[in-house]
Amino acid sequence: MTVSARINGALRRVPAWPLYLLAAAYGAWEFWRALTQQGPYLVEPINVLERSYGEIALILLVAGLVVTPLRQWSGVNLIKFRRAIGLCAFFFVVAHFLVFAVLDVQSLGRVWTEIVKRPYVTVGMLAFVLLIPLAVTSNNLAIRKLGPATWKQLHKLSYIAVILGGVHYLWLARGFQITPLVYLGLGIGLVALRYKHLVRRKQPA
Amino acid sequence: MAYRWKNTLTPADVTPKAAYLNRRQILAGTAGLGAIGLVPRMADAQSGLEPNTLAEIRNYNNFYEFGTGKGDPAANAHQLVTSPWSITVDGMVDRPGDYALGDLLAGLTVEDRIYRFRCVEAWSMVIPWNGIELADILNKVGVQAGARYVAFETVVQPENMIGVQRRVLDFPYVEGLRLDEAMHPLTIMATGIYGEPIANQNGAPIRLVVPWKYGFKSIKSIVRITLTDEEPPTSWNIANAREYGFYSNVNPNVDHPRWSQATERRIGSGLFAARHDTLMFNGYPEVAPLYEGMDLSVFI
């Protein structure tokens, strides 16, 4: 029995639903720390909470794109967790947007101005909007109604969303900063892997 | 010099040292006294200035030589060696040289200045500085007739400054002022906050404070002051000229290309803090004559 087969065997006994609980607990924990101004939230909780939700969303979006190449290279199969990873990413994008709109910018008019006027906000909003149909169709009923082929096609929007998320982060940073470049690089790299895969599939078998 | 800046606040307005960590309680008390007329009313430009706590001032900083996170300077700046410290004064001055810090400041008056501090990132604090008018220092070294600008440089200690290797900016950090801005009585060189020596992350042992400009103009940990007749290069302007001009006066009517400058968030007001309108020249209208006839949407 190979290592990957053993890991897969063990994973079969682990349900996916605790991921949702974990994400909700993490989000609530960070909010609590911001409210009581602990740790990194000591001085300026609003901006730090906004960044914290945004960054975890980006990490989960990248993680969702790791599932397929991981299976191809190592045989470890995390596919049953991918829906939870993706939905949790969306959950944190929503939380990130709400902190931005309600706690940071504090007025609907100004939120609209920011979206229209600031390209990095426009790009972030675009990523958010692209993720909405993916979140709505992340259930078995939607897969059946759409058909697996259409569903798969639709969910390729996540490739664009993760790159837009990376651009959004890079664009708001001041100076030449490494962290946003790492996320953007990972996003582009993971999408590029699929592009190569697509090209290979188009050749006659 | 036209006039000395008159501080309408007294040492009594500085949060008592014993109460740094319990500001809100003190304020409640002060408000009560104010209501029954025991605390004199401050002048308009100075009213509503509630100094931030020392913990806030020391734990939310931009000092990219120690990392780009707001908490990085507090975590890393202890490695900075600030003693001995000398400042090279050169260029168009009568008495150039490498001055030991103590010698440069000897005989000059340290004053309390409670100033608004407005970051270009649209957050702000109120900081009770202790400092010396830059004009006093410049007069001491003797500015020559042709000098029109003052250039400043921050120390570089690569082995002690973890962010220097990452080259987020082109270090050493450099800044500059027009001579009349530098000689303005509001402009100080700060050596302390709340009566304590300035913390490393706040720019120890000596830094510039120009309260009507965005915070990055107030260069930290200064090792060189140069008088010159040409506009000196400045770090953020080198990094991105479109976003950061030489003047960088606080101006709610001219947005940063990537965000609005119309409002700001006051640090230390918690998760549900309301935004405040940003004031022209950060609430120091007395500097307006320096820019008469200049289009401040062009000279950013």
Coordinates of C-alpha atoms in Angstrom, one line a residue:
Chain A
M1 CA 0.0 0.0 0.0
T2 CA 1.5 3.3 -1.1
V3 CA 1.7 6.3 1.3
S4 CA -0.8 8.2 -0.8
A5 CA -3.3 5.3 -0.7
R6 CA -2.9 5.1 3.1
I7 CA -3.5 8.9 3.4
N8 CA -6.5 8.6 1.2
G9 CA -7.8 5.7 3.3
A10 CA -7.5 7.8 6.4
L11 CA -9.1 10.8 4.7
R12 CA -12.1 8.8 3.7
R13 CA -13.1 8.6 7.4
V14 CA -12.8 12.4 7.8
P15 CA -15.9 14.3 7.0
A16 CA -15.8 17.7 5.3
W17 CA -18.4 19.5 7.4
P18 CA -16.0 20.4 10.3
L19 CA -14.2 22.7 7.9
Y20 CA -17.3 25.0 7.9
L21 CA -17.3 25.1 11.7
L22 CA -13.6 25.7 11.8
A23 CA -13.9 28.6 9.3
A24 CA -16.8 30.2 11.2
A25 CA -15.0 29.7 14.6
Y26 CA -11.8 31.3 13.1
G27 CA -13.8 34.3 11.7
A28 CA -15.6 34.8 15.0
W29 CA -12.4 34.5 17.0
E30 CA -10.7 37.1 14.9
F31 CA -13.7 39.4 15.2
W32 CA -13.7 39.0 19.0
R33 CA -9.9 39.8 19.1
A34 CA -10.6 42.9 17.0
L35 CA -13.5 43.9 19.2
T36 CA -11.4 43.6 22.4
Q37 CA -8.3 44.9 20.7
Q38 CA -6.0 42.0 21.5
G39 CA -2.7 41.0 19.8
P40 CA -2.3 42.5 16.4
Y41 CA -5.6 44.4 16.9
L42 CA -4.2 46.4 19.8
V43 CA -4.1 49.8 18.1
E44 CA -6.1 49.8 14.8
P45 CA -8.5 46.9 14.7
I46 CA -10.5 47.9 11.6
N47 CA -7.8 47.8 9.0
V48 CA -6.1 44.7 10.6
L49 CA -9.4 42.8 10.6
E50 CA -10.1 43.8 7.0
R51 CA -6.7 42.5 6.0
S52 CA -7.0 39.4 8.1
Y53 CA -10.2 38.3 6.4
G54 CA -8.9 39.2 3.0
E55 CA -5.7 37.2 3.5
I56 CA -7.4 34.1 4.7
A57 CA -9.8 34.3 1.8
L58 CA -6.9 34.5 -0.6
I59 CA -5.1 31.5 1.1
L60 CA -8.3 29.4 0.8
L61 CA -8.8 30.4 -2.9
V62 CA -5.2 29.3 -3.6
A63 CA -5.7 26.1 -1.5
G64 CA -8.8 25.2 -3.6
L65 CA -6.6 25.3 -6.8
V66 CA -4.0 23.1 -5.2
V67 CA -6.4 20.1 -4.8
T68 CA -6.2 18.9 -8.4
P69 CA -2.4 19.2 -9.1
L70 CA -1.8 17.6 -5.7
R71 CA -3.8 14.6 -6.8
Q72 CA -2.0 14.4 -10.1
W73 CA 1.4 14.6 -8.6
S74 CA 1.1 12.7 -5.3
G75 CA -2.1 10.8 -5.6
V76 CA -3.4 12.4 -2.4
N77 CA -7.1 13.1 -3.0
L78 CA -8.6 16.1 -1.2
I79 CA -11.4 16.5 -3.7
K80 CA -14.2 15.9 -1.1
F81 CA -12.9 18.9 0.8
R82 CA -12.7 21.2 -2.1
R83 CA -16.3 22.5 -2.0
A84 CA -15.9 23.4 1.7
I85 CA -12.6 25.1 1.0
G86 CA -14.2 27.2 -1.8
L87 CA -17.3 28.1 0.2
C88 CA -15.2 29.1 3.2
A89 CA -13.1 31.3 0.9
F90 CA -16.3 32.9 -0.3
F91 CA -17.4 33.3 3.3
F92 CA -14.2 35.2 4.1
V93 CA -14.5 37.4 1.0
V94 CA -18.0 38.4 2.2
A95 CA -16.6 39.1 5.7
H96 CA -13.8 41.1 4.1
F97 CA -16.2 43.1 2.0
L98 CA -18.5 43.8 5.0
V99 CA -15.6 45.1 7.2
F100 CA -14.6 47.3 4.3
A101 CA -18.1 48.6 3.6
V102 CA -19.5 48.9 7.2
L103 CA -16.6 49.4 9.5
D104 CA -14.0 51.1 7.2
V105 CA -15.7 53.2 4.5
Q106 CA -18.9 53.6 6.6
S107 CA -21.3 54.9 3.9
L108 CA -22.9 53.2 0.8
G109 CA -22.2 56.3 -1.3
R110 CA -18.5 56.2 -0.5
V111 CA -18.4 52.4 -1.0
W112 CA -19.7 53.0 -4.6
T113 CA -17.2 55.8 -5.1
E114 CA -14.4 53.6 -4.0
I115 CA -15.5 50.8 -6.3
V116 CA -15.7 53.1 -9.3
K117 CA -12.8 55.3 -8.6
R118 CA -10.1 53.0 -7.1
P119 CA -8.8 50.3 -9.5
Y120 CA -7.7 48.0 -6.8
V121 CA -11.1 48.1 -5.2
T122 CA -12.7 47.6 -8.6
V123 CA -10.5 44.5 -9.2
G124 CA -11.4 43.1 -5.7
M125 CA -15.1 43.7 -6.3
L126 CA -14.9 41.9 -9.6
A127 CA -13.3 38.9 -8.0
F128 CA -16.1 39.0 -5.4
V129 CA -18.8 39.1 -8.1
L130 CA -17.2 36.3 -10.0
L131 CA -17.3 34.1 -6.9
I132 CA -21.0 34.6 -6.3
P133 CA -22.3 32.2 -9.0
L134 CA -19.7 29.7 -7.8
A135 CA -20.9 29.9 -4.3
V136 CA -24.6 29.6 -5.4
T137 CA -23.8 26.5 -7.5
S138 CA -21.7 24.8 -4.9
N139 CA -24.3 22.1 -4.2
N140 CA -25.3 18.7 -5.7
L141 CA -28.6 20.0 -7.0
A142 CA -26.9 22.7 -9.0
I143 CA -24.4 20.2 -10.4
R144 CA -27.2 18.0 -11.5
K145 CA -29.3 20.9 -13.0
L146 CA -26.3 22.4 -14.9
G147 CA -24.7 19.1 -15.9
P148 CA -21.2 18.3 -14.9
A149 CA -19.6 19.8 -18.0
T150 CA -21.3 23.2 -17.8
W151 CA -20.7 23.2 -14.0
K152 CA -17.0 22.6 -14.5
Q153 CA -16.8 25.3 -17.2
L154 CA -18.5 27.8 -14.9
H155 CA -16.2 27.0 -12.0
K156 CA -13.2 27.9 -14.0
L157 CA -14.2 31.5 -13.0
S158 CA -12.2 30.7 -9.9
Y159 CA -9.0 30.9 -11.9
I160 CA -9.8 34.5 -12.8
A161 CA -10.9 35.3 -9.3
V162 CA -7.8 34.1 -7.6
I163 CA -5.5 36.1 -9.9
L164 CA -7.7 39.2 -9.5
G165 CA -7.5 38.6 -5.7
G166 CA -3.7 38.6 -6.0
V167 CA -3.6 41.7 -8.1
H168 CA -6.0 43.4 -5.6
Y169 CA -3.6 42.8 -2.8
L170 CA -0.5 43.8 -4.7
W171 CA -2.1 47.0 -5.9
L172 CA -3.0 48.3 -2.5
A173 CA 0.5 47.7 -1.0
R174 CA 2.9 50.6 -0.7
G175 CA 6.4 50.1 -2.1
F176 CA 7.8 46.8 -3.3
Q177 CA 6.3 44.2 -1.0
I178 CA 6.9 40.4 -1.1
T179 CA 3.7 38.8 0.4
P180 CA 1.2 40.0 -2.2
L181 CA 3.7 38.9 -4.9
V182 CA 3.8 35.4 -3.4
Y183 CA 0.0 35.1 -3.6
L184 CA -0.2 36.4 -7.1
G185 CA 2.7 34.1 -8.2
L186 CA 1.0 31.1 -6.6
G187 CA -2.3 32.0 -8.3
I188 CA -0.8 32.5 -11.7
G189 CA 1.4 29.3 -11.3
L190 CA -1.6 27.2 -10.4
V191 CA -3.7 28.5 -13.3
A192 CA -0.8 28.0 -15.7
L193 CA -0.6 24.4 -14.7
R194 CA -4.1 23.9 -15.8
Y195 CA -3.5 25.8 -19.0
K196 CA -0.7 23.4 -19.9
H197 CA -3.1 20.6 -19.0
L198 CA -5.8 22.0 -21.3
V199 CA -3.3 22.3 -24.2
R200 CA -2.2 18.7 -23.8
R201 CA -5.8 17.5 -23.7
K202 CA -6.6 19.1 -27.0
Q203 CA -4.0 17.0 -28.8
P204 CA -5.3 13.8 -30.3
A205 CA -5.0 10.9 -27.8
Chain B
M1 CA 12.0 84.7 12.0
A2 CA 8.4 86.0 11.8
Y3 CA 7.1 84.6 15.0
R4 CA 7.4 81.6 17.3
W5 CA 4.6 79.1 17.3
K6 CA 2.5 79.7 20.4
N7 CA 1.4 76.5 22.1
T8 CA -2.1 77.1 23.4
L9 CA -1.8 73.9 25.4
T10 CA 0.0 73.6 28.7
P11 CA 1.8 70.6 30.2
A12 CA -1.4 70.1 32.1
D13 CA -3.0 69.0 28.8
V14 CA -0.6 66.1 28.4
T15 CA -2.1 62.9 29.8
P16 CA -0.4 62.4 33.1
K17 CA 2.4 59.9 32.9
A18 CA 0.9 57.6 35.5
A19 CA -2.3 57.4 33.5
Y20 CA -1.0 56.6 30.0
L21 CA -2.8 53.3 30.0
N22 CA -6.0 54.6 31.4
R23 CA -6.7 57.5 29.2
R24 CA -10.5 57.2 29.0
Q25 CA -10.9 57.5 32.7
I26 CA -8.7 60.7 32.8
L27 CA -10.7 62.2 29.9
A28 CA -14.0 61.6 31.6
G29 CA -12.5 63.5 34.5
T30 CA -11.2 66.3 32.3
A31 CA -14.5 66.6 30.5
G32 CA -16.2 67.1 33.8
L33 CA -13.8 69.8 34.9
G34 CA -14.2 71.5 31.5
A35 CA -18.0 71.5 31.9
I36 CA -17.8 73.4 35.2
G37 CA -15.2 75.9 33.7
L38 CA -12.1 74.7 35.5
V39 CA -10.2 73.8 32.3
P40 CA -9.5 76.8 30.0
R41 CA -11.0 76.5 26.5
M42 CA -8.4 75.7 23.8
A43 CA -8.1 77.8 20.6
D44 CA -10.1 76.3 17.7
A45 CA -7.2 74.8 15.8
Q46 CA -6.1 73.1 18.9
S47 CA -9.4 71.9 20.3
G48 CA -10.4 68.2 20.3
L49 CA -6.8 67.1 20.5
E50 CA -6.9 64.0 22.6
P51 CA -3.4 62.6 22.7
N52 CA -3.1 58.9 21.8
T53 CA -1.7 56.6 24.5
L54 CA 2.0 55.7 24.5
A55 CA 1.1 52.1 23.7
E56 CA -0.8 53.2 20.5
I57 CA 2.0 55.6 19.5
R58 CA 4.6 52.8 19.9
N59 CA 2.7 49.9 18.3
Y60 CA 1.3 51.2 15.0
N61 CA 4.2 52.5 12.9
N62 CA 5.5 52.7 9.4
F63 CA 9.3 52.3 9.5
Y64 CA 10.1 50.1 6.5
E65 CA 13.7 49.6 7.6
F66 CA 12.1 47.3 10.2
G67 CA 9.5 45.6 8.1
T68 CA 6.3 46.7 6.3
G69 CA 3.7 45.5 8.9
K70 CA 2.4 48.1 11.3
G71 CA 3.7 46.0 14.3
D72 CA 7.0 45.2 12.7
P73 CA 8.9 48.3 13.9
A74 CA 7.8 47.7 17.5
A75 CA 9.0 44.1 17.2
N76 CA 12.3 44.7 15.5
A77 CA 13.5 48.3 16.3
H78 CA 15.1 47.3 19.6
Q79 CA 18.2 46.3 17.5
L80 CA 18.8 49.9 16.4
V81 CA 21.9 51.3 18.0
T82 CA 21.2 54.9 19.0
S83 CA 24.2 55.7 21.2
P84 CA 26.6 57.2 20.4
W85 CA 24.8 59.2 17.7
S86 CA 26.2 61.9 15.5
I87 CA 24.7 64.0 12.8
T88 CA 26.6 65.2 9.7
V89 CA 25.7 68.8 8.9
D90 CA 27.0 69.8 5.5
G91 CA 26.2 71.7 2.3
M92 CA 25.6 75.4 2.4
V93 CA 26.2 76.0 6.1
D94 CA 28.7 78.2 7.9
R95 CA 29.7 75.5 10.5
P96 CA 29.6 72.1 8.8
G97 CA 30.8 69.0 10.6
D98 CA 29.9 65.7 12.3
Y99 CA 28.1 66.8 15.5
A100 CA 27.6 64.6 18.4
L101 CA 23.8 64.7 19.1
G102 CA 24.3 66.4 22.5
D103 CA 26.6 69.0 21.0
L104 CA 24.2 69.9 18.2
L105 CA 21.3 70.4 20.6
A106 CA 23.2 72.0 23.5
G107 CA 21.7 75.2 24.7
L108 CA 18.5 74.9 22.6
T109 CA 15.1 74.7 24.2
V110 CA 13.0 71.5 24.2
E111 CA 9.3 72.4 23.9
D112 CA 6.1 70.4 24.3
R113 CA 4.1 70.3 21.1
I114 CA 0.9 68.4 20.9
Y115 CA 0.4 67.9 17.1
R116 CA -2.0 66.0 14.9
F117 CA -0.2 63.3 12.9
R118 CA -1.8 62.4 9.6
C119 CA -0.5 59.4 7.6
V120 CA -0.8 59.3 3.9
E121 CA -2.7 56.0 4.4
A122 CA -5.6 58.0 5.8
W123 CA -5.2 57.3 9.5
S124 CA -4.2 59.8 12.2
M125 CA -3.0 60.1 15.7
V126 CA -2.4 63.0 18.2
I127 CA 1.1 62.9 19.6
P128 CA 2.6 65.0 22.5
W129 CA 6.1 65.6 21.2
N130 CA 9.0 67.0 22.9
G131 CA 11.3 68.7 20.5
I132 CA 13.4 71.6 19.3
E133 CA 12.4 74.0 16.5
L134 CA 14.4 73.0 13.5
A135 CA 15.0 76.7 12.9
D136 CA 17.0 76.9 16.1
I137 CA 19.2 74.1 15.0
L138 CA 19.6 75.6 11.5
N139 CA 20.5 79.0 13.0
K140 CA 23.0 77.4 15.2
V141 CA 24.9 75.9 12.3
G142 CA 24.4 79.0 10.2
V143 CA 22.5 78.8 6.9
Q144 CA 24.3 80.4 4.0
A145 CA 22.5 82.9 1.8
G146 CA 22.0 80.8 -1.3
A147 CA 20.5 77.8 0.5
R148 CA 16.9 77.0 -0.5
Y149 CA 16.3 73.5 0.6
V150 CA 17.1 71.2 3.5
A151 CA 17.8 67.5 2.9
F152 CA 17.6 64.8 5.5
E153 CA 18.9 61.2 5.7
T154 CA 17.9 58.2 7.9
V155 CA 20.6 56.0 9.4
V156 CA 21.2 52.6 7.7
Q157 CA 22.4 49.8 10.0
P158 CA 21.9 46.7 7.7
E159 CA 22.7 44.3 10.4
N160 CA 20.2 45.9 12.8
M161 CA 17.5 46.8 10.4
I162 CA 15.8 43.7 9.1
G163 CA 13.8 45.5 6.4
V164 CA 16.8 47.1 4.7
Q165 CA 17.8 43.9 2.8
R166 CA 14.3 43.6 1.3
R167 CA 14.7 46.8 -0.5
V168 CA 11.0 47.9 -0.3
L169 CA 12.4 51.4 -0.8
D170 CA 15.8 52.6 -2.0
F171 CA 17.6 52.9 1.4
P172 CA 18.9 55.1 3.0
Y173 CA 15.5 56.9 3.4
V174 CA 15.8 60.5 2.4
E175 CA 13.5 63.5 2.7
G176 CA 13.6 67.2 2.2
L177 CA 11.9 70.5 2.9
R178 CA 12.0 73.9 1.3
L179 CA 14.0 76.2 3.5
D180 CA 11.0 78.3 4.5
E181 CA 9.1 75.1 5.5
A182 CA 12.1 74.0 7.5
M183 CA 12.3 77.4 9.2
H184 CA 8.6 77.5 10.0
P185 CA 8.0 77.6 13.8
L186 CA 5.7 74.5 13.6
T187 CA 8.6 72.4 12.3
I188 CA 10.4 70.6 15.0
M189 CA 13.1 68.0 15.6
A190 CA 11.6 65.6 18.1
T191 CA 13.6 63.9 20.8
G192 CA 10.8 62.7 23.1
I193 CA 7.2 61.8 23.4
Y194 CA 5.2 62.2 26.7
G195 CA 8.4 63.4 28.2
E196 CA 10.2 60.2 27.6
P197 CA 13.0 59.6 25.1
I198 CA 11.5 58.8 21.7
A199 CA 11.2 55.0 21.2
N200 CA 13.3 53.5 18.4
Q201 CA 10.3 52.6 16.3
N202 CA 9.2 56.3 16.5
G203 CA 12.5 57.5 15.1
A204 CA 15.1 57.6 18.0
P205 CA 17.1 59.4 18.9
I206 CA 15.9 62.4 16.8
R207 CA 13.4 62.8 14.0
L208 CA 11.7 65.5 12.0
V209 CA 8.0 66.5 12.7
V210 CA 6.2 68.5 10.1
P211 CA 2.6 68.4 11.3
W212 CA 0.9 69.8 8.2
K213 CA 2.4 67.2 5.9
Y214 CA 1.8 63.5 5.5
G215 CA 3.7 61.5 8.1
F216 CA 6.3 60.0 5.7
K217 CA 7.8 63.5 5.3
S218 CA 8.7 63.5 9.0
I219 CA 11.8 61.4 8.5
K220 CA 13.1 59.3 11.4
S221 CA 16.5 58.6 13.0
I222 CA 18.3 61.3 11.2
V223 CA 22.1 61.1 10.6
R224 CA 22.5 63.8 8.0
I225 CA 21.2 67.3 7.4
T226 CA 22.3 69.0 4.1
L227 CA 21.6 72.6 3.1
T228 CA 21.3 72.9 -0.7
D229 CA 20.1 75.1 -3.5
E230 CA 18.3 72.3 -5.4
E231 CA 15.2 70.4 -4.5
P232 CA 16.5 67.2 -2.9
P233 CA 15.3 63.7 -3.9
T234 CA 12.8 62.1 -1.5
S235 CA 12.3 58.4 -1.0
W236 CA 8.6 57.9 -1.7
N237 CA 8.8 60.3 -4.6
I238 CA 11.6 58.2 -6.1
A239 CA 9.6 55.0 -5.5
N240 CA 6.4 56.5 -7.1
A241 CA 6.4 60.1 -8.3
R242 CA 2.8 60.0 -9.4
E243 CA 1.6 59.1 -5.9
Y244 CA 4.0 61.0 -3.7
G245 CA 5.0 64.6 -4.4
F246 CA 7.8 66.6 -2.9
Y247 CA 5.4 68.8 -0.9
S248 CA 2.9 66.1 0.3
N249 CA 0.9 68.6 2.3
V250 CA -2.2 67.1 3.9
N251 CA -5.0 68.1 1.6
P252 CA -8.5 66.6 1.7
N253 CA -9.3 67.9 -1.8
V254 CA -6.5 66.0 -3.6
D255 CA -6.9 62.3 -3.4
H256 CA -4.0 59.8 -3.4
P257 CA -4.4 58.0 -6.8
R258 CA -5.4 54.8 -5.0
W259 CA -7.5 56.1 -2.1
S260 CA -9.5 59.1 -0.9
Q261 CA -7.8 61.7 1.4
A262 CA -11.1 63.4 2.3
T263 CA -11.5 61.5 5.6
E264 CA -9.3 59.7 8.1
R265 CA -9.6 57.2 10.9
R266 CA -8.3 58.3 14.3
I267 CA -6.2 55.5 15.8
G268 CA -7.3 54.2 19.1
S269 CA -11.1 54.6 18.8
G270 CA -11.8 50.9 18.4
L271 CA -13.6 48.6 16.0
F272 CA -16.6 50.9 15.5
A273 CA -14.7 54.2 15.2
A274 CA -16.3 56.8 12.9
R275 CA -14.2 58.5 10.2
H276 CA -13.4 62.2 10.6
D277 CA -13.1 64.8 7.9
T278 CA -9.5 65.5 7.1
L279 CA -8.5 69.2 7.6
M280 CA -6.6 71.3 5.1
F281 CA -2.9 71.4 6.1
N282 CA -4.0 68.9 8.8
G283 CA -5.6 71.8 10.7
Y284 CA -2.6 74.2 10.6
P285 CA -3.9 77.0 8.3
E286 CA -1.1 79.2 9.5
V287 CA 1.2 77.5 6.9
A288 CA -1.0 78.5 3.9
P289 CA 1.0 81.6 3.1
L290 CA 4.0 79.3 2.3
Y291 CA 2.1 78.1 -0.7
E292 CA 0.5 81.3 -2.0
G293 CA 0.1 81.3 -5.7
M294 CA 0.9 77.5 -6.0
D295 CA -1.7 75.1 -7.4
L296 CA -1.7 72.5 -4.7
S297 CA -3.3 69.9 -7.0
V298 CA -0.2 70.2 -9.2
F299 CA 2.4 70.6 -6.5
I300 CA 1.3 67.5 -4.6

